[in-house]
XYZ file of C-alpha atoms in Angstrom:
68
model
C 30.557 -10.549 -7.170
C 30.290 -12.779 -4.137
C 27.992 -15.760 -4.081
C 25.937 -14.368 -1.177
C 25.398 -11.032 -2.915
C 24.447 -12.738 -6.173
C 21.933 -14.956 -4.345
C 20.488 -11.964 -2.470
C 20.006 -10.033 -5.713
C 18.376 -13.012 -7.399
C 16.083 -13.552 -4.403
C 14.974 -9.904 -4.448
C 14.464 -9.996 -8.231
C 12.258 -13.088 -7.898
C 10.320 -11.473 -5.047
C 9.618 -8.347 -7.114
C 8.749 -10.355 -10.225
C 6.193 -12.372 -8.228
C 4.733 -9.200 -6.681
C 4.384 -7.576 -10.110
C 2.810 -10.696 -11.610
C 0.303 -10.742 -8.725
C -0.555 -7.144 -9.640
C -1.147 -8.176 -13.266
C 2.139 -6.904 -14.717
C 3.869 -9.392 -17.006
C 5.931 -7.162 -19.296
C 7.301 -3.630 -19.400
C 7.480 -2.124 -22.888
C 7.339 -5.622 -24.457
C 10.220 -6.801 -22.244
C 9.541 -9.752 -19.953
C 10.043 -9.090 -16.252
C 12.814 -11.665 -15.937
C 14.844 -9.648 -18.484
C 14.767 -6.479 -16.351
C 17.456 -5.426 -13.906
C 16.817 -5.287 -10.182
C 16.678 -1.484 -10.379
C 14.120 -1.608 -13.215
C 11.990 -4.065 -11.238
C 12.165 -1.891 -8.111
C 11.173 1.209 -10.081
C 8.273 -0.584 -11.778
C 7.029 -1.962 -8.445
C 7.155 1.506 -6.867
C 5.328 3.014 -9.858
C 2.568 0.378 -9.810
C 2.195 0.638 -6.023
C 1.786 4.425 -6.234
C -0.845 4.066 -8.959
C -2.764 1.511 -6.870
C -2.488 3.714 -3.784
C -3.841 6.719 -5.681
C -6.708 4.663 -7.120
C -7.651 3.341 -3.683
C -7.558 6.889 -2.273
C -9.853 8.067 -5.078
C -12.413 5.396 -4.199
C -12.265 5.593 -0.428
C -15.194 7.271 1.300
C -14.587 10.611 2.926
C -14.626 10.471 6.679
C -15.603 13.570 8.550
C -15.043 14.077 12.213
C -17.345 16.454 14.022
C -16.343 17.892 17.353
C -18.988 19.107 19.750
């Protein structure tokens, strides 16, 4: 694998690990985030983001538009 590709993968892994830590995720099934593959990290980030999005939708006030 080329050096640039390896660095790009590592940069994306670190980005996702930091995002997950900021969301309060430190492990997945007793496995530390730094042990996961890039694909596993991407899938976990997508899963957590969808859960947060659903929770925020559940708590958002309903807006009604009335036309006259």
